[in-house]
Short mmCIF file of C-alpha atoms in Angstrom, two decimals:
data_model
loop_
_atom_site.label_atom_id
_atom_site.label_comp_id
_atom_site.label_asym_id
_atom_site.label_seq_id
_atom_site.Cartn_x
_atom_site.Cartn_y
_atom_site.Cartn_z
CA MET A 1 0.05 -0.02 -0.09
CA THR A 2 1.30 3.53 -0.92
CA GLU A 3 0.07 6.52 1.07
CA ILE A 4 0.08 9.96 -0.22
CA SER A 5 2.96 12.06 1.18
CA LYS A 6 2.22 14.74 3.91
CA ALA A 7 3.77 17.29 1.63
CA GLU A 8 1.17 16.52 -0.99
CA ILE A 9 -1.61 16.64 1.44
CA LEU A 10 -0.46 20.06 2.61
CA ARG A 11 -0.15 21.11 -0.99
CA GLN A 12 -3.79 20.20 -1.61
CA LYS A 13 -4.93 21.79 1.66
CA ASP A 14 -3.32 25.14 0.34
CA PHE A 15 -5.45 24.99 -2.73
CA ILE A 16 -8.51 24.48 -0.42
CA SER A 17 -7.34 27.60 1.58
CA ARG A 18 -6.99 29.53 -1.55
CA ILE A 19 -10.46 28.62 -3.12
CA SER A 20 -11.98 29.29 0.47
CA ASP A 21 -10.58 32.78 0.57
CA ILE A 22 -11.89 33.55 -2.93
CA ASN A 23 -15.26 32.20 -2.20
CA SER A 24 -15.49 34.07 1.11
CA LYS A 25 -15.18 37.42 -0.76
CA LYS A 26 -18.10 36.66 -3.17
CA GLU A 27 -21.40 38.41 -2.55
CA HIS A 28 -23.29 34.99 -2.59
CA LYS A 29 -22.05 31.58 -1.40
CA PRO A 30 -21.32 29.58 -4.49
CA LEU A 31 -23.51 26.36 -4.97
CA ALA A 32 -22.37 22.94 -6.15
CA PHE A 33 -24.46 20.28 -7.67
CA VAL A 34 -23.11 16.58 -7.39
CA GLU A 35 -24.76 13.79 -9.06
CA THR A 36 -23.37 10.22 -8.45
CA TYR A 37 -23.92 6.95 -10.49
CA GLY A 38 -23.01 3.39 -9.56
CA CYS A 39 -21.97 1.58 -6.41
CA ALA A 40 -21.64 2.50 -2.74
CA GLN A 41 -17.89 3.15 -3.22
CA ASN A 42 -18.91 5.91 -5.89
CA PHE A 43 -21.18 7.35 -3.45
CA ASN A 44 -18.47 7.44 -0.83
CA ASP A 45 -16.20 9.13 -3.33
CA SER A 46 -18.89 11.89 -3.74
CA GLU A 47 -19.12 12.29 0.04
CA LYS A 48 -15.39 13.13 -0.14
CA ILE A 49 -15.77 15.55 -3.08
CA CYS A 50 -18.63 17.37 -1.06
CA GLY A 51 -16.35 17.38 2.14
CA MET A 52 -13.64 19.12 0.08
CA LEU A 53 -16.12 21.49 -1.57
CA SER A 54 -17.63 22.34 1.78
CA ASP A 55 -14.04 23.20 3.07
CA MET A 56 -13.71 25.36 0.14
CA GLY A 57 -16.72 27.48 0.95
CA PHE A 58 -19.21 25.94 -1.43
CA GLY A 59 -22.94 25.25 -0.41
CA PHE A 60 -25.02 22.62 -2.10
CA CYS A 61 -28.12 22.48 -4.23
CA GLU A 62 -30.34 19.94 -5.87
CA ASN A 63 -31.08 21.95 -8.99
CA LYS A 64 -28.23 22.15 -11.49
CA GLU A 65 -29.97 25.18 -13.13
CA ILE A 66 -28.85 27.43 -10.29
CA ALA A 67 -25.46 25.70 -9.62
CA ASP A 68 -22.11 27.41 -10.01
CA LEU A 69 -20.33 24.06 -10.10
CA ILE A 70 -21.74 20.75 -11.63
CA ILE A 71 -20.05 17.50 -11.02
CA TYR A 72 -20.90 14.18 -12.44
CA ASN A 73 -19.39 11.26 -10.67
CA THR A 74 -19.65 8.37 -13.11
CA CYS A 75 -19.88 4.68 -13.24
CA ALA A 76 -18.49 2.21 -15.75
CA VAL A 77 -20.04 -1.05 -14.83
CA ARG A 78 -23.12 -0.85 -17.09
CA GLU A 79 -23.96 0.91 -20.33
CA ASN A 80 -27.17 2.46 -19.28
CA ALA A 81 -25.39 4.51 -16.60
CA GLU A 82 -22.84 5.61 -19.28
CA MET A 83 -25.65 6.79 -21.60
CA ARG A 84 -27.35 8.77 -18.84
CA VAL A 85 -24.06 10.59 -18.13
CA TYR A 86 -23.52 11.55 -21.86
CA GLY A 87 -27.16 12.92 -22.02
CA ASN A 88 -26.80 14.93 -18.93
CA ILE A 89 -23.51 16.37 -20.16
CA GLY A 90 -25.11 17.35 -23.36
CA ALA A 91 -27.79 19.23 -21.36
CA ILE A 92 -25.22 21.29 -19.44
CA LYS A 93 -24.24 23.21 -22.69
CA ASN A 94 -27.51 25.25 -22.54
CA ILE A 95 -26.80 26.18 -18.75
CA LYS A 96 -23.28 27.27 -19.54
CA ARG A 97 -24.44 29.34 -22.35
CA LYS A 98 -27.06 31.16 -20.24
CA ARG A 99 -24.82 31.53 -17.12
CA GLU A 100 -21.38 32.66 -17.63
CA GLY A 101 -18.79 31.22 -15.12
CA VAL A 102 -20.57 27.88 -14.47
CA LEU A 103 -18.04 25.00 -14.20
CA LEU A 104 -18.67 21.44 -15.31
CA GLY A 105 -16.60 18.51 -14.10
CA VAL A 106 -16.89 14.73 -15.06
CA CYS A 107 -15.03 12.32 -12.80
CA GLY A 108 -14.99 8.76 -11.64
CA CYS A 109 -14.75 5.22 -13.18
CA MET A 110 -16.18 6.00 -16.54
CA VAL A 111 -13.56 8.66 -17.34
CA GLN A 112 -10.77 6.58 -15.71
CA GLN A 113 -10.88 4.69 -19.10
CA GLU A 114 -8.70 6.50 -21.55
CA LYS A 115 -10.82 6.16 -24.72
CA ILE A 116 -13.89 7.35 -22.95
CA ALA A 117 -12.11 10.21 -21.26
CA GLU A 118 -10.67 11.18 -24.79
CA ASN A 119 -14.24 10.93 -26.26
CA VAL A 120 -15.65 13.28 -23.55
CA LYS A 121 -12.75 15.67 -24.17
CA LYS A 122 -13.37 16.05 -27.79
CA ARG A 123 -17.20 15.83 -27.99
CA TYR A 124 -17.86 18.12 -25.12
CA PRO A 125 -15.33 21.02 -25.23
CA TYR A 126 -17.27 22.78 -22.55
CA VAL A 127 -16.41 20.29 -19.99
CA ASP A 128 -13.90 22.08 -17.64
CA MET A 129 -12.62 19.11 -15.60
CA ILE A 130 -12.16 15.48 -16.48
CA PHE A 131 -10.47 13.38 -13.85
CA GLY A 132 -10.47 9.74 -12.92
CA THR A 133 -10.72 7.68 -9.69
CA HIS A 134 -7.11 7.91 -8.90
CA ALA A 135 -7.12 11.76 -8.98
CA LEU A 136 -9.68 12.24 -6.35
CA TYR A 137 -7.39 13.53 -3.75
CA ARG A 138 -6.15 16.12 -6.35
CA PHE A 139 -9.60 17.63 -6.67
CA PRO A 140 -8.73 20.87 -4.91
CA GLU A 141 -5.84 21.49 -7.44
CA ILE A 142 -7.90 20.44 -10.31
CA LEU A 143 -10.74 22.82 -9.24
CA ALA A 144 -8.27 25.70 -8.73
CA ASN A 145 -6.97 25.30 -12.32
CA ALA A 146 -10.50 25.24 -13.77
CA MET A 147 -11.42 28.37 -11.83
CA GLU A 148 -8.41 30.06 -13.54
CA LYS A 149 -10.02 29.06 -17.06
CA ASN A 150 -7.56 26.11 -17.54
CA ARG A 151 -9.08 22.87 -18.86
CA VAL A 152 -8.09 20.02 -16.76
CA PHE A 153 -7.62 16.43 -18.01
CA ASP A 154 -6.21 14.15 -15.32
CA ILE A 155 -6.71 10.37 -15.64
CA GLU A 156 -3.15 9.39 -14.68
CA ASN A 157 -3.17 5.75 -13.56
CA SER A 158 -1.31 5.98 -10.30
CA GLU A 159 -2.84 2.59 -9.01
CA GLY A 160 -4.59 4.60 -6.51
CA ALA A 161 -2.38 5.51 -3.64
CA ILE A 162 -4.39 6.06 -0.40
CA CYS A 163 -5.01 9.41 1.05
CA GLU A 164 -6.17 9.29 4.66
CA ASP A 165 -6.75 13.07 5.17
CA ILE A 166 -9.82 13.90 2.98
CA SER A 167 -12.80 15.56 4.48
CA CYS A 168 -15.99 13.73 4.01
CA LYS A 169 -19.62 15.33 4.00
CA ARG A 170 -21.90 12.28 4.65
CA GLU A 171 -25.68 12.00 4.73
CA ALA A 172 -27.28 12.51 7.96
CA PRO A 173 -27.09 9.68 10.65
CA PRO A 174 -27.91 6.89 11.31
CA LEU A 175 -25.75 5.12 8.42
CA ALA A 176 -22.13 5.97 7.62
CA LYS A 177 -20.25 4.23 4.85
CA VAL A 178 -16.52 3.62 5.53
CA PRO A 179 -14.16 2.30 2.90
CA ILE A 180 -11.69 -0.33 4.27
CA MET A 181 -9.89 -0.99 0.98
CA TYR A 182 -9.90 0.09 -2.81
CA GLY A 183 -9.44 -1.81 -5.96
CA CYS A 184 -9.91 -5.51 -7.01
CA ASN A 185 -7.54 -8.32 -8.00
CA ASN A 186 -10.21 -10.66 -9.29
CA PHE A 187 -10.45 -9.85 -12.96
CA CYS A 188 -13.94 -11.32 -13.62
CA THR A 189 -14.14 -11.45 -17.37
CA TYR A 190 -17.10 -9.24 -17.41
CA CYS A 191 -15.92 -6.58 -15.02
CA ILE A 192 -14.11 -3.24 -15.70
CA VAL A 193 -13.47 -2.50 -12.09
CA PRO A 194 -9.81 -3.73 -11.83
CA TYR A 195 -9.07 -1.50 -14.81
CA VAL A 196 -10.53 1.68 -13.40
CA ARG A 197 -10.01 1.24 -9.67
CA GLY A 198 -6.60 -0.44 -9.70
CA ARG A 199 -5.17 -3.43 -7.65
CA GLU A 200 -6.35 -4.19 -4.11
CA ARG A 201 -5.09 -1.71 -1.41
CA SER A 202 -6.26 -2.08 2.14
CA ARG A 203 -6.34 0.74 4.57
CA LYS A 204 -4.47 0.32 7.86
CA VAL A 205 -6.46 -1.14 10.71
CA GLU A 206 -6.04 1.96 12.88
CA ALA A 207 -7.09 4.27 10.01
CA VAL A 208 -10.39 2.41 9.52
CA LEU A 209 -10.89 2.22 13.37
CA SER A 210 -10.20 5.95 13.77
CA GLU A 211 -12.79 6.80 10.89
CA VAL A 212 -15.34 4.53 12.61
CA ARG A 213 -14.86 6.24 16.01
CA GLN A 214 -15.29 9.57 14.42
CA VAL A 215 -18.60 8.66 12.86
CA ALA A 216 -19.64 7.22 16.20
CA SER A 217 -18.99 10.36 17.99
CA GLU A 218 -21.05 12.17 15.30
CA GLY A 219 -24.08 10.19 16.19
CA TYR A 220 -24.01 7.44 13.51
CA LYS A 221 -25.36 4.25 14.91
CA GLU A 222 -24.60 1.88 12.03
CA VAL A 223 -21.53 1.64 9.95
CA MET A 224 -21.08 -0.08 6.46
CA LEU A 225 -17.65 -1.23 5.66
CA LEU A 226 -16.93 -1.04 1.88
CA GLY A 227 -14.63 -2.75 -0.54
CA GLN A 228 -14.88 -4.38 -3.93
CA ASN A 229 -14.00 -7.63 -2.07
CA VAL A 230 -13.99 -7.05 1.70
CA ASN A 231 -13.07 -10.80 2.34
CA SER A 232 -9.61 -10.11 0.92
CA TYR A 233 -8.92 -7.10 3.33
CA GLY A 234 -5.36 -7.32 4.66
CA ASN A 235 -4.02 -9.75 2.13
CA ASP A 236 -1.67 -7.11 0.84
CA PHE A 237 -0.21 -6.62 4.43
CA LYS A 238 1.21 -10.12 4.43
CA ASP A 239 1.13 -10.13 8.24
CA GLY A 240 -1.86 -12.31 8.92
CA THR A 241 -4.42 -9.25 9.21
CA SER A 242 -7.79 -10.47 8.02
CA PHE A 243 -11.20 -8.95 7.50
CA ALA A 244 -12.57 -11.14 10.38
CA TYR A 245 -10.01 -9.49 12.78
CA LEU A 246 -10.91 -6.05 11.58
CA LEU A 247 -14.64 -6.81 12.09
CA GLY A 248 -14.04 -7.86 15.51
CA GLU A 249 -12.20 -4.64 16.35
CA VAL A 250 -14.87 -2.43 14.75
CA CYS A 251 -17.48 -4.19 17.03
CA LYS A 252 -15.60 -3.03 20.12
CA ILE A 253 -16.22 0.74 19.29
CA ASP A 254 -18.69 2.27 21.59
CA GLY A 255 -21.70 4.09 20.01
CA ILE A 256 -21.70 1.78 16.83
CA GLU A 257 -24.69 -0.53 17.30
CA ARG A 258 -24.73 -2.12 13.93
CA VAL A 259 -22.06 -3.18 11.46
CA ARG A 260 -22.82 -4.16 7.89
CA PHE A 261 -20.30 -4.78 4.96
CA MET A 262 -20.16 -5.36 1.20
CA THR A 263 -19.25 -6.89 -1.04
CA SER A 264 -18.10 -10.47 -0.31
CA HIS A 265 -16.48 -12.69 -2.93
CA PRO A 266 -17.48 -16.22 -2.28
CA LYS A 267 -14.01 -17.64 -3.17
CA ASP A 268 -12.50 -15.58 -0.22
CA ILE A 269 -15.13 -16.12 2.54
CA SER A 270 -13.54 -17.95 5.47
CA ASP A 271 -14.62 -20.13 8.37
CA GLU A 272 -12.99 -17.34 10.57
CA LEU A 273 -15.35 -14.72 9.04
CA ILE A 274 -18.36 -16.91 9.39
CA ASP A 275 -17.56 -17.62 13.02
CA VAL A 276 -17.03 -13.87 13.77
CA MET A 277 -20.33 -12.92 12.16
CA ALA A 278 -22.01 -15.72 14.20
CA ARG A 279 -20.41 -14.59 17.45
CA GLU A 280 -20.60 -10.70 17.31
CA GLU A 281 -23.99 -9.34 18.09
CA LYS A 282 -23.26 -5.94 16.38
CA ILE A 283 -22.73 -7.56 13.02
CA CYS A 284 -26.05 -7.51 11.13
CA ASN A 285 -27.68 -10.82 10.30
CA GLN A 286 -27.29 -10.26 6.62
CA LEU A 287 -24.82 -11.31 3.95
CA HIS A 288 -24.65 -10.37 0.32
CA LEU A 289 -22.84 -13.14 -1.47
CA PRO A 290 -22.84 -12.52 -5.27
CA VAL A 291 -23.16 -15.94 -7.16
CA GLN A 292 -23.52 -14.29 -10.64
CA CYS A 293 -24.55 -17.64 -12.26
CA GLY A 294 -25.56 -21.05 -11.30
CA SER A 295 -23.70 -23.01 -14.01
CA SER A 296 -20.20 -24.08 -13.12
CA ARG A 297 -19.27 -23.96 -16.80
CA ILE A 298 -20.33 -20.30 -16.99
CA LEU A 299 -18.68 -19.42 -13.59
CA GLU A 300 -15.34 -20.77 -15.08
CA LYS A 301 -15.85 -18.46 -18.21
CA MET A 302 -16.47 -15.58 -15.75
CA ASN A 303 -13.32 -16.27 -13.84
CA ARG A 304 -15.22 -16.54 -10.57
CA ARG A 305 -12.94 -19.29 -9.23
CA TYR A 306 -15.65 -21.32 -7.57
CA THR A 307 -18.23 -23.96 -8.72
CA LYS A 308 -21.90 -24.16 -8.17
CA GLU A 309 -21.24 -27.05 -5.64
CA GLN A 310 -18.59 -24.84 -3.79
CA TYR A 311 -20.95 -21.97 -3.50
CA LEU A 312 -23.77 -24.01 -2.18
CA GLU A 313 -21.33 -25.56 0.53
CA ILE A 314 -20.49 -22.02 1.62
CA VAL A 315 -24.21 -21.13 1.95
CA ARG A 316 -24.61 -24.53 4.03
CA LYS A 317 -21.81 -23.39 6.36
CA VAL A 318 -23.32 -19.90 6.78
CA ARG A 319 -26.81 -21.18 7.56
CA GLU A 320 -25.39 -23.78 9.91
CA LYS A 321 -24.00 -21.07 12.10
CA MET A 322 -26.64 -18.48 11.34
CA PRO A 323 -30.02 -20.27 10.44
CA ASP A 324 -32.01 -17.09 10.15
CA ILE A 325 -29.54 -14.97 8.21
CA VAL A 326 -30.86 -12.88 5.33
CA LEU A 327 -29.03 -13.73 2.08
CA THR A 328 -28.92 -11.52 -1.02
CA THR A 329 -26.96 -12.04 -4.17
CA ASP A 330 -26.21 -10.58 -7.70
CA ILE A 331 -27.06 -12.51 -10.76
CA ILE A 332 -26.10 -11.90 -14.48
CA VAL A 333 -28.44 -13.32 -17.11
CA GLY A 334 -27.26 -13.85 -20.78
CA PHE A 335 -23.48 -13.91 -20.18
CA PRO A 336 -21.68 -14.81 -23.46
CA GLY A 337 -21.82 -18.57 -24.01
CA GLU A 338 -24.73 -19.18 -21.55
CA THR A 339 -27.26 -21.66 -22.83
CA ASN A 340 -30.83 -22.26 -21.66
CA GLU A 341 -29.50 -25.29 -19.81
CA ASP A 342 -26.87 -23.07 -17.94
CA PHE A 343 -29.76 -20.68 -17.11
CA GLU A 344 -31.75 -23.58 -15.58
CA GLU A 345 -28.76 -24.13 -13.23
CA THR A 346 -29.19 -20.56 -12.02
CA ILE A 347 -32.93 -21.25 -11.29
CA ASP A 348 -31.88 -24.29 -9.37
CA VAL A 349 -29.53 -22.25 -7.19
CA LEU A 350 -32.44 -19.72 -6.48
CA LYS A 351 -34.64 -22.53 -5.37
CA LYS A 352 -31.94 -24.30 -3.25
CA VAL A 353 -30.55 -21.01 -1.55
CA ARG A 354 -33.95 -19.16 -1.29
CA TYR A 355 -32.38 -15.58 -1.32
CA ASP A 356 -34.45 -12.89 0.35
CA THR A 357 -33.57 -10.51 -2.40
CA ILE A 358 -31.49 -10.73 -5.69
CA PHE A 359 -30.05 -7.78 -7.77
CA SER A 360 -30.26 -9.12 -11.38
CA PHE A 361 -28.96 -7.73 -14.83
CA ILE A 362 -29.05 -8.76 -18.39
CA TYR A 363 -25.35 -9.01 -19.34
CA SER A 364 -23.99 -5.53 -20.55
CA LYS A 365 -20.83 -5.69 -22.70
CA ARG A 366 -17.92 -3.69 -21.44
CA GLY A 367 -15.21 -2.71 -23.79
CA GLY A 368 -11.82 -3.69 -22.59
CA THR A 369 -12.86 -6.75 -20.73
CA PRO A 370 -12.31 -10.43 -22.06
CA ALA A 371 -16.06 -11.12 -22.17
CA ALA A 372 -16.67 -8.39 -24.56
CA VAL A 373 -15.22 -10.47 -27.38
CA MET A 374 -16.92 -13.72 -26.43
CA GLU A 375 -19.71 -15.13 -28.62
CA ASP A 376 -23.45 -15.23 -27.52
CA CYS A 377 -25.44 -18.35 -27.68
CA LEU A 378 -28.87 -16.87 -26.87
CA THR A 379 -30.81 -14.22 -28.78
CA GLU A 380 -31.75 -11.05 -26.99
CA GLU A 381 -35.39 -12.30 -26.99
CA GLU A 382 -34.34 -15.51 -25.06
CA LYS A 383 -32.18 -13.48 -22.60
CA HIS A 384 -35.07 -11.27 -21.79
CA LYS A 385 -37.49 -14.20 -21.50
CA ASN A 386 -35.04 -15.87 -19.05
CA PHE A 387 -34.61 -12.63 -17.23
CA ASP A 388 -38.32 -12.32 -16.58
CA ARG A 389 -38.66 -15.93 -15.47
CA LEU A 390 -35.72 -15.32 -12.97
CA LEU A 391 -37.77 -12.41 -11.55
CA GLU A 392 -40.92 -14.36 -11.43
CA VAL A 393 -39.26 -17.23 -9.50
CA GLN A 394 -37.43 -14.84 -7.13
CA ASN A 395 -40.39 -12.64 -6.42
CA GLU A 396 -42.44 -15.63 -5.29
CA ILE A 397 -39.59 -16.66 -3.00
CA SER A 398 -39.08 -13.01 -1.64
CA LYS A 399 -42.72 -12.77 -0.78
CA GLU A 400 -42.73 -16.17 0.94
CA LYS A 401 -39.74 -15.16 2.96
CA ASN A 402 -41.29 -11.88 3.92
CA ASP A 403 -44.47 -13.63 4.87
CA GLU A 404 -42.53 -15.41 7.59
CA TYR A 405 -42.13 -11.99 9.34
CA LEU A 406 -45.85 -11.49 9.96
CA GLY A 407 -46.60 -11.09 13.68
CA ARG A 408 -42.96 -10.92 14.59
CA ILE A 409 -41.49 -8.09 16.77
CA GLU A 410 -38.39 -6.73 14.96
CA LYS A 411 -35.85 -4.22 16.02
CA VAL A 412 -35.80 -1.41 13.45
CA LEU A 413 -33.07 1.37 13.05
CA VAL A 414 -35.17 4.32 11.88
CA GLU A 415 -33.70 6.08 8.95
CA GLY A 416 -36.13 8.75 8.00
CA ALA A 417 -39.47 9.47 6.28
CA SER A 418 -40.80 6.75 3.90
CA LYS A 419 -39.93 7.49 0.19
CA THR A 420 -43.59 6.60 -0.67
CA ASN A 421 -45.69 8.06 2.05
CA PRO A 422 -44.38 11.25 4.11
CA GLU A 423 -46.87 10.31 6.85
CA TYR A 424 -44.85 7.07 7.54
CA MET A 425 -41.28 6.62 8.83
CA SER A 426 -38.89 4.00 7.37
CA GLY A 427 -36.10 1.87 8.73
CA ARG A 428 -34.35 -1.48 8.55
CA THR A 429 -34.26 -4.62 10.49
CA ASP A 430 -31.03 -6.14 11.66
CA GLY A 431 -31.40 -8.31 8.30
CA GLY A 432 -31.63 -5.25 6.20
CA LYS A 433 -35.45 -5.54 5.47
CA ILE A 434 -37.17 -2.14 4.87
CA VAL A 435 -39.96 -1.56 7.36
CA ASN A 436 -42.62 1.30 7.01
CA PHE A 437 -44.63 2.41 9.96
CA LYS A 438 -46.36 5.43 11.51
CA GLY A 439 -44.13 7.53 13.52
CA ASN A 440 -42.29 10.81 13.75
CA THR A 441 -38.94 12.30 13.05
CA ASP A 442 -37.76 12.15 16.62
CA MET A 443 -37.49 8.52 16.04
CA VAL A 444 -34.64 8.90 13.44
CA GLY A 445 -31.45 7.26 14.60
CA LYS A 446 -33.07 5.23 17.24
CA ILE A 447 -33.63 1.39 17.36
CA ILE A 448 -37.20 0.68 18.17
CA ASP A 449 -39.46 -2.38 18.39
CA VAL A 450 -41.91 -2.80 15.56
CA LYS A 451 -44.58 -5.48 15.25
CA ILE A 452 -44.77 -6.63 11.65
CA THR A 453 -48.39 -6.36 10.47
CA LYS A 454 -48.09 -6.34 6.66
CA THR A 455 -45.83 -8.05 4.13
CA GLN A 456 -44.95 -7.31 0.61
CA THR A 457 -42.55 -8.64 -1.77
CA TRP A 458 -39.93 -5.81 -1.28
CA SER A 459 -40.91 -4.43 2.23
CA LEU A 460 -42.67 -4.86 5.49
CA GLY A 461 -45.20 -2.77 7.31
CA GLY A 462 -45.67 -2.57 11.07
CA GLU A 463 -46.81 -0.82 14.19
CA VAL A 464 -44.54 0.75 16.72
CA LEU A 465 -44.64 -0.92 20.23
#
């Protein structure tokens, strides 16, 4: 692991001070609009961007029409997110035409790919800043140059040295996301992440614990530990430090009542981790364990490095220690070379494991990955037919699993108002189930007892006791 030097950190802080001084002399506080695509790691990156912007004297708005600075933090995993970014960048041209001085930045995984970054640079000359994932800590310098009318193009692949001294502007409590590592070493044949995030780098144990103590002191009750593959945390230290050890240390921190994590690669899940999950009361009764496909033949083409049988054995071990655990997964339908027979193996896994929820996608080709040049067996019509059947089977299982909660009393951490009904509050069970109930904002951040009185496929309803 390489850490950013103290001299470089001080250099970036100097840019923060300079911009803060400039903004403090303006008649009105400048406003920033930040929109994020993709995974929890991208959202954490945006929290850091917002933290730096706050230090630089920016306020925030949800309407780009009134913003002085517009930032799109992009995702490279699926094509639809990429197309949305292009559409949004195109729409900013009119805003910049109407309001002189508005700055536009595009950052993140999508533009860490050199070809795409060059495309954005040529097609959209009014984009002021283009910078990749590895340049995040240099954002103050990048912005300072853009404010001086210098167009910035920074996608240098520095393998993402870790910077531990970046401000973070999080969403309000109760949940705080804390990264424990960056990058990925797995090179699944469909995935662009190792190319845009670099190799695995673990944060030092004390750095993680220090951040968790900080969020606890700020009133956060739940922490989610983030990594592309949290199960391989510490492997780069080569001193025996493991994710299971880190989890145990996090659970000792006062003020934190719940600990979650994502994502776990099945090939790296250990008996030690399963034991810690079963032993520590603070660790939530939930495990996201992406299977991607039920066919061992396709799993090999995906370079997942486990078979269907090995995956099912992991599930058996987990349920042996934690019978009521809530299991969720990711599934790709229509991977190159997948046949209808292979798809039936995925349906078989669904029926054997009986996940509470799945996140499923029809395969989306990513240029630069090995799978992008593999040949298909199924037509688009067949892929969509299989996808619809997958959802039909899983929705029935999800409803049956949720029906088991009827009449139970669940401890719910209240997160805020329901997104569908402002008269209701919403929170999550230990297993991550969404529960809606009548309440008030005084409940936010508290763990309360709720009797489940209604079940649906995707959520639960209840009454506060």
